[in-house]
Coordinates of C-alpha atoms and ligand atoms in Angstrom, one line a residue:
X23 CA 44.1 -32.2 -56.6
X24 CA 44.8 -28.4 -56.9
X25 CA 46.4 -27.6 -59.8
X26 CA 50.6 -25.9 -59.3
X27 CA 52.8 -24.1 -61.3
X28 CA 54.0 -27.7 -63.0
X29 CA 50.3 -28.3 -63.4
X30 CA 48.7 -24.9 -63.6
X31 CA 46.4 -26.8 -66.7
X32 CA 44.2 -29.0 -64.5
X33 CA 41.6 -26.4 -63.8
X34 CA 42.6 -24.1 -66.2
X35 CA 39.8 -22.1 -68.5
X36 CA 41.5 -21.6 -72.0
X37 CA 40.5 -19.4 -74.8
X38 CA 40.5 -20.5 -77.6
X39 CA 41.6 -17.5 -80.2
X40 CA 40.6 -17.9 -83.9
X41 CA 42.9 -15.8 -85.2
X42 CA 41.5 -14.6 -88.1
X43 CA 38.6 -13.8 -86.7
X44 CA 39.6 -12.4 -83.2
X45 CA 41.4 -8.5 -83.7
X46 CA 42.8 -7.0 -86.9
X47 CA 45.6 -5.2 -86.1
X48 CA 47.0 -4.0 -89.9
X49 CA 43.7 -3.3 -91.1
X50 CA 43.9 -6.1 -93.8
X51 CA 40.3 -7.5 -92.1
X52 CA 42.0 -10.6 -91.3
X53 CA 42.6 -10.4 -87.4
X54 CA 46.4 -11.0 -86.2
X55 CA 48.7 -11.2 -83.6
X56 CA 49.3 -7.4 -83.5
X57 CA 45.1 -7.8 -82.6
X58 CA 45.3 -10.9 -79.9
X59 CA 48.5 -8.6 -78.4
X60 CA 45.9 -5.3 -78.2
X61 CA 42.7 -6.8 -77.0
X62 CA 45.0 -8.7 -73.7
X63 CA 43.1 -6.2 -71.6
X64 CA 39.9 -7.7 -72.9
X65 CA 41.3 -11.5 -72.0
X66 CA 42.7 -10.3 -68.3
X67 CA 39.2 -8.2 -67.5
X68 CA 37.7 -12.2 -68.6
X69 CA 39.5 -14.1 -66.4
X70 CA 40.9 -16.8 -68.4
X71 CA 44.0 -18.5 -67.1
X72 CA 45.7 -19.2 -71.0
X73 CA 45.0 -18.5 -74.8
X74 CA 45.0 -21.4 -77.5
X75 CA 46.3 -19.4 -80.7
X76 CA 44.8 -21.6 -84.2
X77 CA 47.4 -21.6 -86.6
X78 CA 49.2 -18.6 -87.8
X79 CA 51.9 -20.4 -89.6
X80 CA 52.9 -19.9 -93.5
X81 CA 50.0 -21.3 -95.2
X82 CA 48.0 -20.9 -98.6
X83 CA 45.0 -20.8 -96.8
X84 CA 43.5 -23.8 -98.5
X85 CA 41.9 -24.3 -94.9
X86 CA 42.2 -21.1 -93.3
X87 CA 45.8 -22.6 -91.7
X88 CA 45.5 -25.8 -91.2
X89 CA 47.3 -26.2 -94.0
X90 CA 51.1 -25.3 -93.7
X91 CA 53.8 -24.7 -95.6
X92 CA 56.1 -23.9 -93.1
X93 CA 55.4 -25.0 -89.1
X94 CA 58.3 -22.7 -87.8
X95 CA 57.3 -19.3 -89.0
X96 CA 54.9 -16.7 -89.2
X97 CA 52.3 -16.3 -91.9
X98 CA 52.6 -12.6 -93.2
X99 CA 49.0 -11.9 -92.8
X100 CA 49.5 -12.7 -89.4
X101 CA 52.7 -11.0 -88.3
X102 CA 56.3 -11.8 -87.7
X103 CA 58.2 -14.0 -85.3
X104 CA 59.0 -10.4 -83.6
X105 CA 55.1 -10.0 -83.0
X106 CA 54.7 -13.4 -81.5
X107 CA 57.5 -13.1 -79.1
X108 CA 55.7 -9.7 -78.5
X109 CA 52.2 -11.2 -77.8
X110 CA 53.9 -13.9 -75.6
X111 CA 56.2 -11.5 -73.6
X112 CA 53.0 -9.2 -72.5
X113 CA 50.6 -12.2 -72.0
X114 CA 53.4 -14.0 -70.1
X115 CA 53.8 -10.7 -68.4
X116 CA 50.0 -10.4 -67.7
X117 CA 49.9 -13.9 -65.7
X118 CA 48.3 -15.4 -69.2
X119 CA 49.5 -18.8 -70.5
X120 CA 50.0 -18.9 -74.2
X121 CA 48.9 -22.6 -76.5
X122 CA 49.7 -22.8 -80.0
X123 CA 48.5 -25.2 -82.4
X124 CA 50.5 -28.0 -83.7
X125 CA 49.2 -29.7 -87.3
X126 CA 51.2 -33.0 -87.2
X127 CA 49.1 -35.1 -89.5
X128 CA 49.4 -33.4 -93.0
X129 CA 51.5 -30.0 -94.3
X130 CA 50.5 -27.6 -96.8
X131 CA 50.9 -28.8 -100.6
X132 CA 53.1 -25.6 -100.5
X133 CA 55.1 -27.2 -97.6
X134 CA 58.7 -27.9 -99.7
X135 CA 59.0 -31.6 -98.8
X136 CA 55.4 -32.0 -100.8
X137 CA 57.0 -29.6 -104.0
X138 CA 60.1 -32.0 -103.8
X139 CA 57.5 -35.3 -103.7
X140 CA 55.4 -33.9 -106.6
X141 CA 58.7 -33.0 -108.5
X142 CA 60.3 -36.1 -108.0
X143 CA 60.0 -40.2 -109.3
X144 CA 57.3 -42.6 -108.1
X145 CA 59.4 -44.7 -105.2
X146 CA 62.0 -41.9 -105.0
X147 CA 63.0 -41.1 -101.3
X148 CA 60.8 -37.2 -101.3
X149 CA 57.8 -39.3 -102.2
X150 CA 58.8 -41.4 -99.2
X151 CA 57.8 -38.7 -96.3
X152 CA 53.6 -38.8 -97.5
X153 CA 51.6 -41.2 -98.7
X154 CA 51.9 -41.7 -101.9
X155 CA 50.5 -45.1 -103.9
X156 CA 49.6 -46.8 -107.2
X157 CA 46.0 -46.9 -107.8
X158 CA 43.3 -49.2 -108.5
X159 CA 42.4 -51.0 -111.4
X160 CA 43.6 -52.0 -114.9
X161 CA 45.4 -48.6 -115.5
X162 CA 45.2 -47.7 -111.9
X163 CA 42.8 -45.5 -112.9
X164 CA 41.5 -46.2 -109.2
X165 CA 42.1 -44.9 -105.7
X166 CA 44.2 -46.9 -103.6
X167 CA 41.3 -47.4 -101.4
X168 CA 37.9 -46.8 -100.4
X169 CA 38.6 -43.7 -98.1
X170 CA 36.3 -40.5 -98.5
X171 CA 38.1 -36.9 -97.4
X172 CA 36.6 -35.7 -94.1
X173 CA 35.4 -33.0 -96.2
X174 CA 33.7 -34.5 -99.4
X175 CA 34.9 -36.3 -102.1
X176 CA 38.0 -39.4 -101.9
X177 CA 40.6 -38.5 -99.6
X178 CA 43.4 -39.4 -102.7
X179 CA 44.3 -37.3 -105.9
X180 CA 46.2 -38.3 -108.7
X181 CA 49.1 -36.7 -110.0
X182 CA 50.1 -36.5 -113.1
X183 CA 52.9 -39.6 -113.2
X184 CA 49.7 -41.4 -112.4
X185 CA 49.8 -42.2 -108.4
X186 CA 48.1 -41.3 -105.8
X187 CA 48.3 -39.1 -103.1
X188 CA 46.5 -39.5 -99.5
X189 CA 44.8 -36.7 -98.1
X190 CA 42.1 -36.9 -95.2
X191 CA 41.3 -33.4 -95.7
X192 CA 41.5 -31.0 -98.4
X193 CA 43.7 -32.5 -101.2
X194 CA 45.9 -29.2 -100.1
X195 CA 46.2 -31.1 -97.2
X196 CA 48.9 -33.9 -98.2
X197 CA 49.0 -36.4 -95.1
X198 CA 52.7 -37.4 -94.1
X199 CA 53.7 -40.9 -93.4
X200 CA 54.7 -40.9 -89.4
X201 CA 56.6 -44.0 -89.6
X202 CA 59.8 -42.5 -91.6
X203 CA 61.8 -40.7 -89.6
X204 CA 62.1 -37.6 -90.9
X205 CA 59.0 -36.6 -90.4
X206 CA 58.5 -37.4 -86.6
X207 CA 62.2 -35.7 -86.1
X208 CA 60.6 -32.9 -87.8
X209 CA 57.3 -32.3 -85.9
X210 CA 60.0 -32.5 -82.5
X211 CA 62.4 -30.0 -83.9
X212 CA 58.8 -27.9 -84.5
X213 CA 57.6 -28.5 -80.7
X214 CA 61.0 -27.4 -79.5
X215 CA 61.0 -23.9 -81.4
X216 CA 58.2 -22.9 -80.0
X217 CA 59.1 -24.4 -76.6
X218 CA 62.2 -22.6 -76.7
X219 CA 60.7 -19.3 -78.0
X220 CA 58.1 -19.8 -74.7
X221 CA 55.3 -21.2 -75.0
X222 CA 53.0 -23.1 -72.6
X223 CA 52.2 -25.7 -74.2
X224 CA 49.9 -27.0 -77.6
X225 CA 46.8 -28.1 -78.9
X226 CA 47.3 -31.4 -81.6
X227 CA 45.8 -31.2 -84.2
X228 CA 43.6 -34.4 -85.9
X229 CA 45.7 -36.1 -82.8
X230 CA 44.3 -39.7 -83.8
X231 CA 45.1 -39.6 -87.1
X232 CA 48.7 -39.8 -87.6
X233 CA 49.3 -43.2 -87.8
X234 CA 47.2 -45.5 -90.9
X235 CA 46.9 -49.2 -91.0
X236 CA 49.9 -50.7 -92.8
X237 CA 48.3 -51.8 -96.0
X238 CA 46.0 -48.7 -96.1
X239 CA 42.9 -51.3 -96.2
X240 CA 39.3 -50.1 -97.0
X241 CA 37.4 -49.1 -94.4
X242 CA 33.9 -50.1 -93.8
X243 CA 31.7 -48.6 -96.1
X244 CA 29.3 -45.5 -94.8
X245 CA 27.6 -43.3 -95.8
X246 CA 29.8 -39.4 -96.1
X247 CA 30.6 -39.2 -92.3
X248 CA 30.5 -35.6 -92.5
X249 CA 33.0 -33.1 -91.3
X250 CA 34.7 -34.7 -87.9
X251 CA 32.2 -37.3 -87.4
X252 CA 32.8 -40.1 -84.4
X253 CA 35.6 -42.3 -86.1
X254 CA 34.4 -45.7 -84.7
X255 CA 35.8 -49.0 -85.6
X256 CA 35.9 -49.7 -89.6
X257 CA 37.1 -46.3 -90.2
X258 CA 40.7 -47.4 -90.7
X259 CA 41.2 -43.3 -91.0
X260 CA 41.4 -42.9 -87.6
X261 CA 42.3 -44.2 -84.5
X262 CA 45.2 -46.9 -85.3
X263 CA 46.8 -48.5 -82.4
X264 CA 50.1 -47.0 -83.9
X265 CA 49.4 -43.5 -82.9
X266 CA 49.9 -44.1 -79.3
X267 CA 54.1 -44.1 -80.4
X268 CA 53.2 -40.8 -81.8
X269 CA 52.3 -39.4 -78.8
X270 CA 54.7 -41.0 -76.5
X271 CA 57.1 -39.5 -79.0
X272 CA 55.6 -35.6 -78.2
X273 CA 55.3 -36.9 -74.6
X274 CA 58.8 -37.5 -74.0
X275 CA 59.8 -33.8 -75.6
X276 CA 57.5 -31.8 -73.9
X277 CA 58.6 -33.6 -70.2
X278 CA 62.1 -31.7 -71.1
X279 CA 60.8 -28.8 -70.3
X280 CA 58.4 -29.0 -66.8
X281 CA 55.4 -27.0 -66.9
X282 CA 53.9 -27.0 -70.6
X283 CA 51.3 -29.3 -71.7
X284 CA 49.6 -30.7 -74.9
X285 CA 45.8 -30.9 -75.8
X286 CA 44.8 -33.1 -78.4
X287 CA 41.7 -32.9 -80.7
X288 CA 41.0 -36.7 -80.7
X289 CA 37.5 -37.3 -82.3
X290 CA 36.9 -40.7 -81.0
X291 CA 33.7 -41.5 -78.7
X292 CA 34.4 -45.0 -77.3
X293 CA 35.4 -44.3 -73.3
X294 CA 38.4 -46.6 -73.1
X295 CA 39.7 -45.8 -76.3
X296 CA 40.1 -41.9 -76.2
X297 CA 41.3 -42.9 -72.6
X298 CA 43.9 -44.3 -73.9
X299 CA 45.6 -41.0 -75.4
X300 CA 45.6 -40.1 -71.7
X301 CA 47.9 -42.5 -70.3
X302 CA 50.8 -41.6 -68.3
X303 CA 53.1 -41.2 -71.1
X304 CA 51.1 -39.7 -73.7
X305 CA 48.5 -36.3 -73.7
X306 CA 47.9 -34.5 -70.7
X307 CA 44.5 -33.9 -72.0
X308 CA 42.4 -34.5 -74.7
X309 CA 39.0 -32.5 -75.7
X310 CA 35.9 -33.9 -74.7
X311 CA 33.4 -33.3 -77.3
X312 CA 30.6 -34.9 -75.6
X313 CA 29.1 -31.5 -74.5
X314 CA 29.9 -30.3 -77.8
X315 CA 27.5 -32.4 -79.6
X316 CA 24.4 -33.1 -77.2
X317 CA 21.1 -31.8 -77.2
X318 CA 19.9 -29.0 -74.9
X319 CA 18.3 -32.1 -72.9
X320 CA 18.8 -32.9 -69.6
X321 CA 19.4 -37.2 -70.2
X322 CA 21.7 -36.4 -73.0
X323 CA 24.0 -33.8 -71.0
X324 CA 23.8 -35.8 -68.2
X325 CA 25.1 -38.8 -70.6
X326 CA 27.9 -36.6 -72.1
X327 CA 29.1 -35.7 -68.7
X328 CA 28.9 -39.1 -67.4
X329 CA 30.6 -40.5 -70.1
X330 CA 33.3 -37.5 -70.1
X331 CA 34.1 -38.6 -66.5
X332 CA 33.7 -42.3 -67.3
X333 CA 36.8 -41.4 -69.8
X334 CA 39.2 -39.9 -67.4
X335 CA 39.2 -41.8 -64.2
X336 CA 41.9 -43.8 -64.0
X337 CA 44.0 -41.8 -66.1
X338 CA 45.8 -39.0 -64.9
X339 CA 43.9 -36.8 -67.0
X340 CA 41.4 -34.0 -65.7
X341 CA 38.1 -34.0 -68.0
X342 CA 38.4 -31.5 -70.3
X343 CA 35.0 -29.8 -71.4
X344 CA 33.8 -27.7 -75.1
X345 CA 30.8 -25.9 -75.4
X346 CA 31.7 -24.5 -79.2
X347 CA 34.7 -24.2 -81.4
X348 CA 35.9 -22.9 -84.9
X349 CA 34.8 -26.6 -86.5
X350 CA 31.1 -26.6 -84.8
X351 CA 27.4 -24.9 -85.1
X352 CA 28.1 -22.1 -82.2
X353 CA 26.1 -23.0 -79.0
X354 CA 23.7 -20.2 -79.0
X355 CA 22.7 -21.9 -82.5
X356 CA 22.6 -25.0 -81.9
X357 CA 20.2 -24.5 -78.6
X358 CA 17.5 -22.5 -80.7
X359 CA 19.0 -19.2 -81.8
X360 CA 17.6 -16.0 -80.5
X361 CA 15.9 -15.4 -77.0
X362 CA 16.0 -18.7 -76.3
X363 CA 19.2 -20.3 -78.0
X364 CA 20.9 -17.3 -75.5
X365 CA 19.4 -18.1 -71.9
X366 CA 20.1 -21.8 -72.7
X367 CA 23.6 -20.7 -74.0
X368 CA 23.9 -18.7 -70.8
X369 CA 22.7 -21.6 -68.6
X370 CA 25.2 -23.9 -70.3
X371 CA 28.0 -21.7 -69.6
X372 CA 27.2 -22.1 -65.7
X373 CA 26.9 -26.1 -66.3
X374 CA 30.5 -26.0 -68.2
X375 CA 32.1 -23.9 -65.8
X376 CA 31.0 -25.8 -62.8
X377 CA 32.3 -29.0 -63.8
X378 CA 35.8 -30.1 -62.5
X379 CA 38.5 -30.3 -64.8
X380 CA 39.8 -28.1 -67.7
X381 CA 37.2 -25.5 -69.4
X382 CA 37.8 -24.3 -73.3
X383 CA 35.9 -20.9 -74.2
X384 CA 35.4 -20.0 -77.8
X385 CA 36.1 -16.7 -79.0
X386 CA 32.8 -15.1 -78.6
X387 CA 31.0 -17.4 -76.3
X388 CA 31.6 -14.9 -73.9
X389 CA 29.5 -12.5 -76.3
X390 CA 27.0 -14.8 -77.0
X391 CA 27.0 -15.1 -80.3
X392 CA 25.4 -17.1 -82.6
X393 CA 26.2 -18.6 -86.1
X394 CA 25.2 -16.0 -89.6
X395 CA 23.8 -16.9 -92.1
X396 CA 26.3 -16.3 -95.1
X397 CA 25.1 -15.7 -98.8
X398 CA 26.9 -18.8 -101.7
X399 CA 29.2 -15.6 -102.2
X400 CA 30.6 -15.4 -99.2
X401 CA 31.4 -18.7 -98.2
X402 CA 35.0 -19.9 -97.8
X403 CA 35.4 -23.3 -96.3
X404 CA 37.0 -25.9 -98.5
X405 CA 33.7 -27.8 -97.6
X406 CA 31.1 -26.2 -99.5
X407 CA 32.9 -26.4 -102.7
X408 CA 34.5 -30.1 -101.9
X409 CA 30.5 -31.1 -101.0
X410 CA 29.6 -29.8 -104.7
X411 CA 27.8 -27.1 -102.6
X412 CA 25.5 -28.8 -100.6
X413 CA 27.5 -28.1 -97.4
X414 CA 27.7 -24.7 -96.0
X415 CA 30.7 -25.7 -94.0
X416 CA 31.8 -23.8 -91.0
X417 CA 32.2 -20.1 -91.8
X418 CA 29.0 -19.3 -90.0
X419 CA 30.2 -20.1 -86.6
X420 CA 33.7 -18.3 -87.6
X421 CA 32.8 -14.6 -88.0
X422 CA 34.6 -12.1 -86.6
X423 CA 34.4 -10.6 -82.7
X424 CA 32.6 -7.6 -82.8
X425 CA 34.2 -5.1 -80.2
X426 CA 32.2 -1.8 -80.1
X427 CA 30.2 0.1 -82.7
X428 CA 27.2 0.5 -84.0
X429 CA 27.9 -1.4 -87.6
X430 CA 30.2 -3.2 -89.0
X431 CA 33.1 -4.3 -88.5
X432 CA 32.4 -3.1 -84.9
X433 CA 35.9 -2.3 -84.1
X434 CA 37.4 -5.1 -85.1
X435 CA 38.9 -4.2 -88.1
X436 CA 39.7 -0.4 -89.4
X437 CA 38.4 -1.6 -92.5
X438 CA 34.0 -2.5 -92.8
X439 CA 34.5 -5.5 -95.1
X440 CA 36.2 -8.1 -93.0
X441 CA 37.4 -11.7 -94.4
X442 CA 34.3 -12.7 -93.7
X443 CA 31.4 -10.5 -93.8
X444 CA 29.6 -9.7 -90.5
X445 CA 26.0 -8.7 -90.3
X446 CA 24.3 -5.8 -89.6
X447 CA 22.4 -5.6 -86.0
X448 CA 25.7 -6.9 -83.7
X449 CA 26.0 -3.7 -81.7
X450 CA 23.9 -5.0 -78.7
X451 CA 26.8 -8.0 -79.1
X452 CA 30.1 -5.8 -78.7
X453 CA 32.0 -5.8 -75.9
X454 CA 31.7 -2.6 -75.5
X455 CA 28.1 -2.2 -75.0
X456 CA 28.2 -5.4 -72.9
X457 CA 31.0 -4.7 -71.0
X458 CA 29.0 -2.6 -68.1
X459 CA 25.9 -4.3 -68.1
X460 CA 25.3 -6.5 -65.6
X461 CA 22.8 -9.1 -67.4
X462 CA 25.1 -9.6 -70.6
X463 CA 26.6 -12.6 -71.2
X464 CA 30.0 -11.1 -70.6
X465 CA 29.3 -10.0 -67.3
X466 CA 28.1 -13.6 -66.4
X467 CA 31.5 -15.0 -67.6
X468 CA 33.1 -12.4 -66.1
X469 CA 31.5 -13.5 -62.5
X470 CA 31.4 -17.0 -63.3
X471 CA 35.4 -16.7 -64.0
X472 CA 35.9 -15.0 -61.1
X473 CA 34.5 -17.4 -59.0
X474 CA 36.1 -20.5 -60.5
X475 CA 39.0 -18.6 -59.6
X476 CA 38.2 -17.3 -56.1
X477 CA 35.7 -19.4 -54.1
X478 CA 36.6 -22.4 -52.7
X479 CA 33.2 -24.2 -53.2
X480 CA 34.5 -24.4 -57.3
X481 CA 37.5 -26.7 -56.0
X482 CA 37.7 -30.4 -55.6
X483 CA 37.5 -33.1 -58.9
X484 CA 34.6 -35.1 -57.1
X485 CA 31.1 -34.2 -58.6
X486 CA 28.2 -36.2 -57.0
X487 CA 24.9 -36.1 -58.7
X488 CA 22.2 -34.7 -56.7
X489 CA 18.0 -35.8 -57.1
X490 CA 16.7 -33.2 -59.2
X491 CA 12.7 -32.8 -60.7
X492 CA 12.2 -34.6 -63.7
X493 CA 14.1 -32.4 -66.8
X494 CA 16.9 -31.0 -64.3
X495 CA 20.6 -31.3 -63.6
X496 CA 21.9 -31.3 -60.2
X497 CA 25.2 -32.1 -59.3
X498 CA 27.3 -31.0 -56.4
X499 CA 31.6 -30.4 -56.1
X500 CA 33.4 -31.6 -53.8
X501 CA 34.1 -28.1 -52.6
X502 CA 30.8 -27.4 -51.8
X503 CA 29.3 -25.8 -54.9
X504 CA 25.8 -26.8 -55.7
X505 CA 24.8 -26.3 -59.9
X506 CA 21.4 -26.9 -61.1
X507 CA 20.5 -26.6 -64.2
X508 CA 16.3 -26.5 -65.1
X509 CA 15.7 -28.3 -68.9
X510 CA 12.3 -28.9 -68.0
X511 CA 9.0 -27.3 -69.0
X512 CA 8.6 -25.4 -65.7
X513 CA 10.2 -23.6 -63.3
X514 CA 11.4 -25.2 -60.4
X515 CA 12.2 -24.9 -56.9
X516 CA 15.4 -23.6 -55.8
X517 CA 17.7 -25.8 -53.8
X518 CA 18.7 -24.4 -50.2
X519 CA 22.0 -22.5 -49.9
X520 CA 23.9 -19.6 -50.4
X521 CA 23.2 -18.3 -53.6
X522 CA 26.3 -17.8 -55.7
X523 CA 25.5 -17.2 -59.4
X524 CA 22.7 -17.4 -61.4
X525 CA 22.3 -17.2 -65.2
X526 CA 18.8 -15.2 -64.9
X527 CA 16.6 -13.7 -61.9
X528 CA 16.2 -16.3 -59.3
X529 CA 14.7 -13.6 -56.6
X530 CA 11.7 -15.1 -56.0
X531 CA 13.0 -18.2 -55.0
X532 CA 12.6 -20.5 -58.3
X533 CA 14.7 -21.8 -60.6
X534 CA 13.0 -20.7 -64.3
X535 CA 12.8 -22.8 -67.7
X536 CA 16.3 -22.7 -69.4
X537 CA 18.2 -21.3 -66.3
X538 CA 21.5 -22.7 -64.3
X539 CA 22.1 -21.7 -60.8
X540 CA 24.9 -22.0 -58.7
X541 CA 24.7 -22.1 -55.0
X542 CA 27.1 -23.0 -52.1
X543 CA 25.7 -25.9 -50.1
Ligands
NOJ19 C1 40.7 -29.9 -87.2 C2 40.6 -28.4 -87.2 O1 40.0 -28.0 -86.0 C3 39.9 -28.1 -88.4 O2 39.6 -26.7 -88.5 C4 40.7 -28.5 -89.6 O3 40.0 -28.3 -90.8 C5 41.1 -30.0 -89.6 N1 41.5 -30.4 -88.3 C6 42.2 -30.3 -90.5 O4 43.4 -29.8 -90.1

C-alpha cells in the first residue's frame, strides 16, 4: 500500500538525531536544537522523510536524558521551548516530519513526584506513583526480588527509611507504577503537549516495560543479560501481558489527532509476541532489531529479515528496519572496522534501504562512521561504572558528527573539546569532504534516498526471495527492484537488468565480495 498524508510513515526513512551528539549550536560542545535547526540543509540534501529527536527534556543527565525530571520542557543545555517550536516550524516548513522521544517507564530521581516519594512515609500516597517495597529478609536488609538493572548491579536501592525502590535502569532511573492513575493521565497530558505544539508523532521508550507482574516475582535466574538483551520468558522485567493497556491507552490519544504516529523500542525477539504491540489498537510500529544484531552473514540476515517479516504480516504494521543506533556497536564496527567494516557497512545500507517498510538511519551512518575507542577517562555511560568497570558501555558508538575540518571538533562544535572527545584523523569522515565525492558513503545514501523516493521499482510491500550463489542475498520488490547482496568469498555474477545502484564498481559485469547491487528487473 502506498503510504498518504494519514500514513506518510509506512515507507518513511527516519533519522534518528542524537542530540548531544549531532550540532552544537551555543558552543557548550554538547549539540542542541539551535544545531539540528542549522544543519536542516544537511537532512533535506539526505533525503530523509522525518527526524527522531532523543530526549532533550530537563534531565540530570544520569543517562544522557533518559532520565527526566520534567517531560514537558526543555533541558537548558538543549534550548528553550522557543527553539523547538523553531526547529519544528522550519523542518515542518522544509517537508521534514519531526519524532520526539517519549520515556514512559521511569522519570528522573530529580523528576518532583520522586523528591515528594523520597520525602514522604513508607505507604504514603507520593510513594504510591513508583515502586516502592519492603525488602528481603530478617531486617529486610534484602531486595524485594531477584531483578538485576539492565545495566549492572540490582535494579532496587534502599532508601534511608529502609525500603526499596525499583529501578530497571540506573537507580536515577526510578520506575513508575502504570497502574495508578496518575501516572498514565500524566504520560497523556505529556503526548498531547507536544502533539499540540506539532509534532509528528514519537518514539517509546523501553515500550515493553511499563507494566510488572503483580507481586513483582523473581525472574528466572541468568546470568547479567547485558545492556538490552532479548527479554524472553522468565524475565518478569519485561514483556507483561499488562502493557498492551498501556499502549491502547497512547493508541487512543494519538488517533485524536490523524496523521502522527508512535514507534516503540520493544526488545522482545519472539515473532508473535512483539507482533502483538502491533495490533490494530496499539503501536503503529515497533523497531525491528533483528538486522541490528546479526552477523555480516548471509543465513543470519536472511533469518533476521525473514523473521522481521514473519512479525508483521497480519498486523497492520509495515516492518520496520535498524542498522545502528545510540544503544549499539555502530555497523561499520561491528562488520570488521576499517576497509572492510565500510564496504560491508556500505553494502548493508543498500540491503536496508531496499527492504519494504519503514527505514531508521543513525546519525552518522550516512558518514560511515565507526565506533572510538575512548580512554577509562573519558567514558560517561552509567554502565561502565554500574559494571564496576568492566563494561565500556556505549559512548563509543555516540561521538559527535564531524562536519568539516581537518581536526577536531570538525565543525561541530566552536569549541575542540566536545562532551565527548573525538579523535584525530575524521576529516576524510566530514561531510564536507564527503559531500562532493561521488564514492563516499554520503553520496550512496544520498542516491540510494533518492531512489526510494523517485523510482517506482522501490514501491510495493511484497519481497520474494530470489536463487542466489551460495553466500548471497537476492530478493526482489514487488515494484520491480532487484537487490543482491554478495557475503560470499568470491565475486559473483551480476543478475540481468537495468543497473540502478551499486555500493562499489560493478563495470565489468560482477558483483565483488562485500558489495550490494540494485538493479531494476
Ligand atoms: C533505551 C534507550 O535507547 C537507552 O539509551 C536508555 O538508556 C534506556 N532505554 C533507558 O531509558
Amino acid at each position: 500500500m502506498p503510504s498518504t498524508d494519514l500514513d506518510w510513515w509506512r515507507d518513511a526513512v527516519f533519522y534518528q538525531v542524537y542530540i548531544r551528539s549531532f550540532a552544537d549550536g551555543n558552543g557548550d560542545g554538547v549539540g542542541d536544537l539551535a544545531g539540528i535547526r542549522a544543519r536542516l540543509p544537511h537532512l533535506i540534501d539526505l533525503g530523509v522523510d522525518a527526524l527522531w529527536i532523543t530526549p532533550f527534556y530537563p534531565s540530570p543527565m544520569a543517562d544522557h536524558g533518559y532520565d527526566v525530571a520534567d517531560p514537558r520542557d526543555v533541558e537548558p543545555t538543549f534550548g528553550d521551548l522557543a527553539a523547538f517550536d523553531a526547529l519544528l516550524a522550519d523542518a515542518h516548513a522544509a517537508g521534514l516530519r519531526v519524532t520526539v522521544d517519549l520515556v514512559p517507564n521511569h522519570t528522573s530521581h530529580a523528576h518532583e513526584w520522586f523528591e515528594a516519594a523520597l520525602a514522604a512515609a513508607p505507604g504514603s500516597p507520593e510513594r504510591a506513583r513508583y515502586l516502592f517495597r519492603d525488602g528481603r529478609g530478617s531486617d529486610g536488609a534484602e531486595p524485594p526480588n531477584n531483578w538485576p538493572s539492565v545495566f549492572g548491579g540490582p535494579a532496587w536501592t534502599r532508601v534511608p527509611d529502609g525500603q526499596w525502590y525499583l529501578h530497571l535502569f540506573a537507580p536515577e532511573q526510578p520506575d513508575l507504577d502504570f497502574t495508578h492513575p496518575e501516572v498514565l493521565a500524566d504520560l497523556e497530558e505529556t503526548m498531547r503537549f507536544w502533539l499540540d505544539r506539532g509534532v509528528d508523532g514519537f518514539r517509546i521508550d523501553v515500550a515493553h516495560g511499563m507494566a510488572k507482574p503483580s507481586g513483582l516475582p523473581d525472574m528466572l535466574p541468568m546470568e547479567d543479560t547485558g545492556l538490552l538483551a532479548d527479554h524472553g520468558p522468565g524475565d518478569h522485567r519485561f514483556d507483561d501481558d499488562g502493557v498492551h493497556e498501556v499502549h491502547r491507552r497512547i493508541r487512543r490519544v494519538l488517533d485524536e489527532y490523524p496523521g502522527r504516529m508512535a514507534v516503540g523500542e520493544v526488545w522482545v525477539s519472539d515473532d508473535d509476541r512483539l507482533a502483538q504491540y502491533l495490533r490494530p489498537d496499539e503501536l503503529q510500529l515497533a523497531f525491528n532489531f533483528k538486522l541490528l544484531t546479526a552477523e555480516w552473514d548471509a543465513e543470519d540476515l536472511r533469518t533476521a529479515i525473514e523473521h522481521s517479516l514473519a512479525t508483521v504480516e497480519g498486523t497492520p504494521a509495515p516492518a520496520c528496519w535498524v542498522l545502528s543506533n545510540h544503544d549499539r556497536p555502530r555497523h561499520v564496527t561491528r562488520y570488521g572496522d576499517g576497509i572492510v567494516g565500510t564496504r560491508r557497512a556500505r553494502a548493508a545500507a543498500l540491503l536496508q534501504l531496499a527492504l519494504p517498510g519503514v527505514a531508521y538511519v543513525y546519525n552518522g551512518d550516512e558518514l560511515g562512521l565507526p565506533d572510538v575507542d575512548l580512554p577509562d577517562e573519558a567514558l560517561q555511560d552509567p554502565i561502565w561504572e554500574r559494571s564496576g568497570r568492566t563494561e565500556r558501555g556505549r559512548d563509543a558508538c555516540r561521538i559527535p558528527v564531524p562536519w568539516s575540518g581537518d581536526e577536531p571538533s570538525y565543525g561541530f562544535s566552536s569549541r575542540r573539546d566536545t562532551w565527548l572527545p573525538m579523535p584525530e584523523g575524521w576529516d576524510r569522515l566530514t561531510v564536507a569532504a564527503q559531500a562532493d565525492d561521488d564514492a563516499s558513503m554520503l553520496s550512496l545514501y544520498r542516491r540510494a534516498l533518492e531512489l526510494r523516493r523517485t523510482s517506482s521499482a522501490l514501491r510495493g510491500d511484497g519481497l520474494e526471495w530470489l536463487p542466489a550463489p551460495a553466500g548471497c542475498l537476492a530478493f526482489r520488490r514487488s515494484g520491480g527492484l532487484v537487490c543482491l547482496v554478495n557475503l560470499s568469498a568470491d565475486d559473483v555474477p551480476l543478475p540481468e537488468g537495468e543497473l540502478l545502484l551499486a555500493s562499489t564498481d560493478v563495470s565489468d559485469g560482477v558483483l565483488p565480495v562485500d558489495a550490494a547491487v540494485w538493479l531494476r528487473a
